[in-house]
Amino acid sequence: MMSIQTALRFAPEVLLLAQGGALGLKAAIFDVDGVLTDGRIYIGEQGESFKAFSTLDGHGLKLLDQGGITPIIITGRDSPAVRRRVADLGLRHAVYGAKDKYAVAQPLLDQLGLQWSEVAAMGDDWPDLPLMTRAGFACAPAQAHAEVKAVAHYITQAAGGHGAARECCDLMLQACGRYAALLNGHLDTLDGGVR
C-alpha cells in the first residue's frame, strides 16, 4: 500500500489544546450559520431560504466521524436546506431551531455519556458562547465575532462556509493521532475507509 506524509501542519501548542480533556475528544458540536455556511441567508420570493455549504466541510465532518469523534450539529435556525445537508452527510445528532444551545446540548451529552472536557465546540457568534466556554476545545472561524474569538482556543485561517469546519476537523484529527491513517486510507480505497 502506498503511503504519503501529511502536508498539513499545526503548531505543537495548538495540537496539545485540541487533544481535549484527558487527551481525548469524543464529540464536536458545530453551529451552522457562520460556521458551515458564510452566514448569509438568501430568501426567495416564496419565503424559502437558501444556503451554500462547502464540500470541504462536509468531508471533514465525515472524516471526523470515521476518526471516532462524533460530529453534532446545533443550530439556532431550522430550514429544509440544513436538514437536507445533515441527512446527506449521514450525521446522527442534530438539533434545529435551538433558542438556547446549552439547554439542548447538555441533555444530548448526558445521553451520549460525555463530559464537556471531551467535547469541542465551533461557533461564530454570541449564541455559541455557552457551548464554547464549557467545551474542552473551542474553535472559531476567521470572521467570527470578536467576543467569540476571545474565548476560542483556535481561530481558523478559513472563513465560515469556506473550509473553516474542515480546518477544525483536521486539527482535531491530527491532535488525536488519526489524521495520517485516514489520509492514507484514501489512497487505495474508493470510500476512504481505513483498512
mmCIF file of C-alpha atoms in Angstrom:
data_model
loop_
_atom_site.group_PDB
_atom_site.id
_atom_site.type_symbol
_atom_site.label_atom_id
_atom_site.label_comp_id
_atom_site.label_asym_id
_atom_site.label_seq_id
_atom_site.Cartn_x
_atom_site.Cartn_y
_atom_site.Cartn_z
ATOM 1 C CA MET A 1 0.000 0.000 0.000
ATOM 2 C CA MET A 2 1.267 3.437 -0.928
ATOM 3 C CA SER A 3 1.739 5.923 1.924
ATOM 4 C CA ILE A 4 2.231 9.693 1.896
ATOM 5 C CA GLN A 5 3.437 12.139 4.503
ATOM 6 C CA THR A 6 0.926 14.683 5.718
ATOM 7 C CA ALA A 7 1.447 18.191 4.387
ATOM 8 C CA LEU A 8 -0.839 19.843 6.922
ATOM 9 C CA ARG A 9 0.934 21.257 9.982
ATOM 10 C CA PHE A 10 -0.326 22.846 13.192
ATOM 11 C CA ALA A 11 1.784 24.346 15.978
ATOM 12 C CA PRO A 12 2.530 21.852 18.787
ATOM 13 C CA GLU A 13 0.809 24.024 21.417
ATOM 14 C CA VAL A 14 -2.361 24.112 19.300
ATOM 15 C CA LEU A 15 -2.284 20.333 18.895
ATOM 16 C CA LEU A 16 -1.999 19.956 22.673
ATOM 17 C CA LEU A 17 -5.059 22.153 23.208
ATOM 18 C CA ALA A 18 -7.008 20.256 20.550
ATOM 19 C CA GLN A 19 -6.424 16.929 22.276
ATOM 20 C CA GLY A 20 -9.091 17.930 24.774
ATOM 21 C CA GLY A 21 -9.536 16.845 28.366
ATOM 22 C CA ALA A 22 -7.723 13.659 29.325
ATOM 23 C CA LEU A 23 -6.263 13.647 25.804
ATOM 24 C CA GLY A 24 -9.492 12.506 24.274
ATOM 25 C CA LEU A 25 -12.112 14.458 22.377
ATOM 26 C CA LYS A 26 -15.097 12.228 21.677
ATOM 27 C CA ALA A 27 -17.538 14.679 20.094
ATOM 28 C CA ALA A 28 -17.570 18.079 18.404
ATOM 29 C CA ILE A 29 -20.507 20.487 18.222
ATOM 30 C CA PHE A 30 -20.818 22.718 15.158
ATOM 31 C CA ASP A 31 -23.036 25.730 14.540
ATOM 32 C CA VAL A 32 -24.408 26.106 11.006
ATOM 33 C CA ASP A 33 -24.856 29.769 10.023
ATOM 34 C CA GLY A 34 -21.420 31.380 10.002
ATOM 35 C CA VAL A 35 -19.581 28.084 10.529
ATOM 36 C CA LEU A 36 -20.841 25.585 7.946
ATOM 37 C CA THR A 37 -22.074 28.497 5.805
ATOM 38 C CA ASP A 38 -20.748 32.006 5.316
ATOM 39 C CA GLY A 39 -23.582 33.323 7.477
ATOM 40 C CA ARG A 40 -25.592 34.824 4.649
ATOM 41 C CA ILE A 41 -29.189 33.714 4.203
ATOM 42 C CA TYR A 42 -30.808 34.033 0.809
ATOM 43 C CA ILE A 43 -34.603 34.317 0.876
ATOM 44 C CA GLY A 44 -36.580 33.533 -2.267
ATOM 45 C CA GLU A 45 -39.819 35.114 -3.449
ATOM 46 C CA GLN A 46 -41.862 32.385 -1.753
ATOM 47 C CA GLY A 47 -40.037 32.857 1.561
ATOM 48 C CA GLU A 48 -37.800 29.817 1.136
ATOM 49 C CA SER A 49 -34.229 30.160 2.360
ATOM 50 C CA PHE A 50 -31.100 29.061 0.542
ATOM 51 C CA LYS A 51 -27.666 28.362 1.975
ATOM 52 C CA ALA A 52 -24.335 27.427 0.435
ATOM 53 C CA PHE A 53 -22.243 24.693 2.073
ATOM 54 C CA SER A 54 -18.613 23.774 1.448
ATOM 55 C CA THR A 55 -17.830 20.251 0.293
ATOM 56 C CA LEU A 56 -14.556 20.548 2.217
ATOM 57 C CA ASP A 57 -16.516 20.993 5.448
ATOM 58 C CA GLY A 58 -18.840 18.117 4.618
ATOM 59 C CA HIS A 59 -15.962 15.725 4.002
ATOM 60 C CA GLY A 60 -14.261 16.962 7.170
ATOM 61 C CA LEU A 61 -17.339 16.110 9.248
ATOM 62 C CA LYS A 62 -17.455 12.623 7.719
ATOM 63 C CA LEU A 63 -13.734 12.139 8.412
ATOM 64 C CA LEU A 64 -14.222 13.299 11.989
ATOM 65 C CA ASP A 65 -16.879 10.620 12.456
ATOM 66 C CA GLN A 66 -14.640 7.971 10.860
ATOM 67 C CA GLY A 67 -11.884 9.088 13.226
ATOM 68 C CA GLY A 68 -14.020 8.386 16.293
ATOM 69 C CA ILE A 69 -15.115 11.946 17.108
ATOM 70 C CA THR A 70 -18.890 12.280 16.821
ATOM 71 C CA PRO A 71 -19.994 15.405 14.925
ATOM 72 C CA ILE A 72 -23.050 17.139 16.400
ATOM 73 C CA ILE A 73 -24.978 19.974 14.765
ATOM 74 C CA ILE A 74 -26.727 22.515 16.996
ATOM 75 C CA THR A 75 -28.222 25.430 15.124
ATOM 76 C CA GLY A 76 -30.468 28.289 16.109
ATOM 77 C CA ARG A 77 -32.357 28.171 12.832
ATOM 78 C CA ASP A 78 -34.308 25.410 11.171
ATOM 79 C CA SER A 79 -34.600 25.017 7.427
ATOM 80 C CA PRO A 80 -35.095 22.251 4.879
ATOM 81 C CA ALA A 81 -31.668 23.094 3.420
ATOM 82 C CA VAL A 82 -29.877 22.414 6.711
ATOM 83 C CA ARG A 83 -31.870 19.236 7.361
ATOM 84 C CA ARG A 84 -31.042 18.012 3.861
ATOM 85 C CA ARG A 85 -27.325 18.727 4.295
ATOM 86 C CA VAL A 86 -27.205 16.931 7.647
ATOM 87 C CA ALA A 87 -29.051 13.938 6.164
ATOM 88 C CA ASP A 88 -26.811 13.843 3.081
ATOM 89 C CA LEU A 89 -23.744 13.723 5.348
ATOM 90 C CA GLY A 90 -25.253 10.918 7.438
ATOM 91 C CA LEU A 91 -24.833 12.828 10.698
ATOM 92 C CA ARG A 92 -26.678 11.128 13.558
ATOM 93 C CA HIS A 93 -27.023 14.016 16.012
ATOM 94 C CA ALA A 94 -28.555 17.381 15.132
ATOM 95 C CA VAL A 95 -30.760 19.900 16.913
ATOM 96 C CA TYR A 96 -32.554 22.538 14.841
ATOM 97 C CA GLY A 97 -34.146 25.804 15.950
ATOM 98 C CA ALA A 98 -32.332 25.829 19.296
ATOM 99 C CA LYS A 99 -33.015 29.147 21.039
ATOM 100 C CA ASP A 100 -30.790 28.133 23.988
ATOM 101 C CA LYS A 101 -27.960 25.959 22.686
ATOM 102 C CA TYR A 102 -26.700 24.943 26.119
ATOM 103 C CA ALA A 103 -30.200 23.818 27.159
ATOM 104 C CA VAL A 104 -30.304 21.344 24.260
ATOM 105 C CA ALA A 105 -26.624 20.371 24.339
ATOM 106 C CA GLN A 106 -26.455 19.246 27.957
ATOM 107 C CA PRO A 107 -29.177 16.553 27.716
ATOM 108 C CA LEU A 108 -27.659 15.303 24.462
ATOM 109 C CA LEU A 109 -24.210 14.999 26.045
ATOM 110 C CA ASP A 110 -25.783 13.256 29.060
ATOM 111 C CA GLN A 111 -27.481 10.805 26.708
ATOM 112 C CA LEU A 112 -24.150 10.135 24.954
ATOM 113 C CA GLY A 113 -22.343 9.796 28.300
ATOM 114 C CA LEU A 114 -19.966 12.683 27.583
ATOM 115 C CA GLN A 115 -18.384 15.336 29.778
ATOM 116 C CA TRP A 116 -17.726 18.842 28.442
ATOM 117 C CA SER A 117 -13.965 18.191 28.671
ATOM 118 C CA GLU A 118 -14.434 15.502 25.966
ATOM 119 C CA VAL A 119 -16.264 17.856 23.607
ATOM 120 C CA ALA A 120 -15.117 20.505 21.136
ATOM 121 C CA ALA A 121 -17.365 23.336 20.005
ATOM 122 C CA MET A 122 -17.163 25.575 16.961
ATOM 123 C CA GLY A 123 -19.219 28.752 16.716
ATOM 124 C CA ASP A 124 -19.121 32.281 15.376
ATOM 125 C CA ASP A 125 -21.478 34.443 17.454
ATOM 126 C CA TRP A 126 -22.857 35.053 20.945
ATOM 127 C CA PRO A 127 -25.410 32.184 20.961
ATOM 128 C CA ASP A 128 -22.435 29.789 20.690
ATOM 129 C CA LEU A 129 -20.592 31.169 23.731
ATOM 130 C CA PRO A 130 -22.273 28.911 26.344
ATOM 131 C CA LEU A 131 -21.023 25.861 24.433
ATOM 132 C CA MET A 132 -17.578 27.208 23.632
ATOM 133 C CA THR A 133 -16.817 28.318 27.193
ATOM 134 C CA ARG A 134 -17.685 24.852 28.544
ATOM 135 C CA ALA A 135 -16.027 22.760 25.834
ATOM 136 C CA GLY A 136 -12.640 21.161 26.258
ATOM 137 C CA PHE A 137 -11.618 22.757 22.962
ATOM 138 C CA ALA A 138 -13.240 25.784 21.287
ATOM 139 C CA CYS A 139 -12.727 26.825 17.696
ATOM 140 C CA ALA A 140 -13.947 29.880 15.747
ATOM 141 C CA PRO A 141 -13.891 30.705 12.039
ATOM 142 C CA ALA A 142 -11.820 33.641 10.810
ATOM 143 C CA GLN A 143 -14.789 36.025 10.514
ATOM 144 C CA ALA A 144 -16.318 35.211 13.921
ATOM 145 C CA HIS A 145 -17.444 37.976 16.267
ATOM 146 C CA ALA A 146 -14.680 39.441 18.469
ATOM 147 C CA GLU A 147 -16.168 38.043 21.708
ATOM 148 C CA VAL A 148 -16.224 34.536 20.234
ATOM 149 C CA LYS A 149 -12.633 34.813 19.037
ATOM 150 C CA ALA A 150 -11.652 35.916 22.542
ATOM 151 C CA VAL A 151 -12.768 32.580 24.059
ATOM 152 C CA ALA A 152 -11.614 30.332 21.197
ATOM 153 C CA HIS A 153 -8.561 28.145 21.668
ATOM 154 C CA TYR A 154 -8.057 28.238 17.900
ATOM 155 C CA ILE A 155 -9.215 30.625 15.167
ATOM 156 C CA THR A 156 -9.170 29.117 11.697
ATOM 157 C CA GLN A 157 -7.499 30.755 8.758
ATOM 158 C CA ALA A 158 -10.517 29.860 6.613
ATOM 159 C CA ALA A 159 -13.822 31.683 6.919
ATOM 160 C CA GLY A 160 -17.118 30.031 7.767
ATOM 161 C CA GLY A 161 -18.615 28.248 4.768
ATOM 162 C CA HIS A 162 -15.212 28.213 3.089
ATOM 163 C CA GLY A 163 -13.430 25.334 4.812
ATOM 164 C CA ALA A 164 -13.304 26.582 8.422
ATOM 165 C CA ALA A 165 -15.032 23.496 9.803
ATOM 166 C CA ARG A 166 -12.712 21.251 7.768
ATOM 167 C CA GLU A 167 -9.699 23.059 9.224
ATOM 168 C CA CYS A 168 -11.047 22.467 12.731
ATOM 169 C CA CYS A 169 -11.781 18.790 11.931
ATOM 170 C CA ASP A 170 -8.277 18.295 10.521
ATOM 171 C CA LEU A 171 -6.780 19.876 13.624
ATOM 172 C CA MET A 172 -8.727 17.603 15.978
ATOM 173 C CA LEU A 173 -7.868 14.508 13.925
ATOM 174 C CA GLN A 174 -4.175 15.396 13.924
ATOM 175 C CA ALA A 175 -4.249 16.090 17.652
ATOM 176 C CA CYS A 176 -5.700 12.659 18.404
ATOM 177 C CA GLY A 177 -3.288 10.928 16.029
ATOM 178 C CA ARG A 178 -5.868 9.686 13.499
ATOM 179 C CA TYR A 179 -5.322 12.080 10.602
ATOM 180 C CA ALA A 180 -2.487 10.216 8.843
ATOM 181 C CA ALA A 181 -4.325 6.875 8.844
ATOM 182 C CA LEU A 182 -7.448 8.480 7.398
ATOM 183 C CA LEU A 183 -5.390 10.273 4.725
ATOM 184 C CA ASN A 184 -3.535 7.131 3.726
ATOM 185 C CA GLY A 185 -6.806 5.167 3.733
ATOM 186 C CA HIS A 186 -7.980 7.409 0.916
ATOM 187 C CA LEU A 187 -5.047 6.390 -1.286
ATOM 188 C CA ASP A 188 -6.249 2.891 -2.075
ATOM 189 C CA THR A 189 -9.989 2.725 -1.368
ATOM 190 C CA LEU A 190 -12.888 4.349 -3.129
ATOM 191 C CA ASP A 191 -14.743 5.228 0.056
ATOM 192 C CA GLY A 192 -11.726 6.355 2.065
ATOM 193 C CA GLY A 193 -12.219 3.645 4.657
ATOM 194 C CA VAL A 194 -9.192 2.812 6.755
ATOM 195 C CA ARG A 195 -8.028 -0.772 6.356
#
